[in-house]
């Protein structure tokens, strides 16, 4: 059995270069599949498999 691990990458859309990464070694947010910056200093994270939207202050 594999352990859950959350990993989120910020990627430059033009160059494909990884700009930043966030790691969750506890696996608490491993089911997040989509994330977007809201333009107000927060990262919104969600998934079609979850019934919530997570908000992280950057």
CSV table of C-alpha atoms in Angstrom, one decimal:
chain,number,residue,atom,x,y,z
A,1,UNK,CA,0.0,0.0,0.0
A,2,UNK,CA,1.3,3.4,-0.9
A,3,UNK,CA,1.2,6.5,1.4
A,4,UNK,CA,-0.7,9.5,0.2
A,5,UNK,CA,1.4,12.6,-0.6
A,6,UNK,CA,0.2,16.0,-1.7
A,7,UNK,CA,2.3,17.9,-4.3
A,8,UNK,CA,1.3,21.2,-6.0
A,9,UNK,CA,3.5,22.8,-8.7
A,10,UNK,CA,3.4,26.4,-9.9
A,11,UNK,CA,4.5,26.2,-13.6
A,12,UNK,CA,5.3,29.0,-16.0
A,13,UNK,CA,2.8,28.4,-18.8
A,14,UNK,CA,5.2,29.8,-21.5
A,15,UNK,CA,8.4,28.1,-20.6
A,16,UNK,CA,7.1,25.1,-18.6
A,17,UNK,CA,9.6,25.9,-15.9
A,18,UNK,CA,8.6,25.0,-12.3
A,19,UNK,CA,8.5,28.2,-10.3
A,20,UNK,CA,7.4,26.9,-6.9
A,21,UNK,CA,6.3,23.7,-5.2
A,22,UNK,CA,4.2,23.0,-2.1
A,23,UNK,CA,4.4,19.6,-0.4
A,24,UNK,CA,2.1,17.8,2.0
A,25,UNK,CA,3.9,14.8,3.4
A,26,UNK,CA,0.9,14.0,5.7
A,27,UNK,CA,-1.3,13.4,2.7
A,28,UNK,CA,-4.2,15.5,4.2
A,29,UNK,CA,-4.7,17.3,0.9
A,30,UNK,CA,-3.6,14.6,-1.5
A,31,UNK,CA,-7.0,14.5,-3.3
A,32,UNK,CA,-6.7,18.0,-4.7
A,33,UNK,CA,-6.6,18.0,-8.5
A,34,UNK,CA,-7.0,21.7,-9.5
A,35,UNK,CA,-5.6,24.9,-8.1
A,36,UNK,CA,-5.7,28.5,-9.1
A,37,UNK,CA,-4.5,31.8,-7.7
A,38,UNK,CA,-7.4,34.1,-7.0
A,39,UNK,CA,-5.5,37.4,-7.6
A,40,UNK,CA,-5.9,38.4,-3.9
A,41,UNK,CA,-3.1,36.4,-2.4
A,42,UNK,CA,-4.9,33.1,-2.0
A,43,UNK,CA,-4.6,29.7,-3.7
A,44,UNK,CA,-8.0,28.0,-4.3
A,45,UNK,CA,-7.8,24.2,-4.5
A,46,UNK,CA,-10.4,21.7,-5.3
A,47,UNK,CA,-11.4,18.4,-7.0
A,48,UNK,CA,-14.4,16.9,-8.7
A,49,UNK,CA,-14.2,14.1,-6.1
A,50,UNK,CA,-14.5,16.5,-3.1
A,51,UNK,CA,-17.4,18.6,-1.8
A,52,UNK,CA,-15.3,21.5,-0.6
A,53,UNK,CA,-12.9,24.2,-1.8
A,54,UNK,CA,-9.7,24.7,0.1
A,55,UNK,CA,-8.2,28.2,0.4
A,56,UNK,CA,-4.6,28.8,1.3
A,57,UNK,CA,-3.1,32.3,2.0
A,58,UNK,CA,0.1,32.7,-0.1
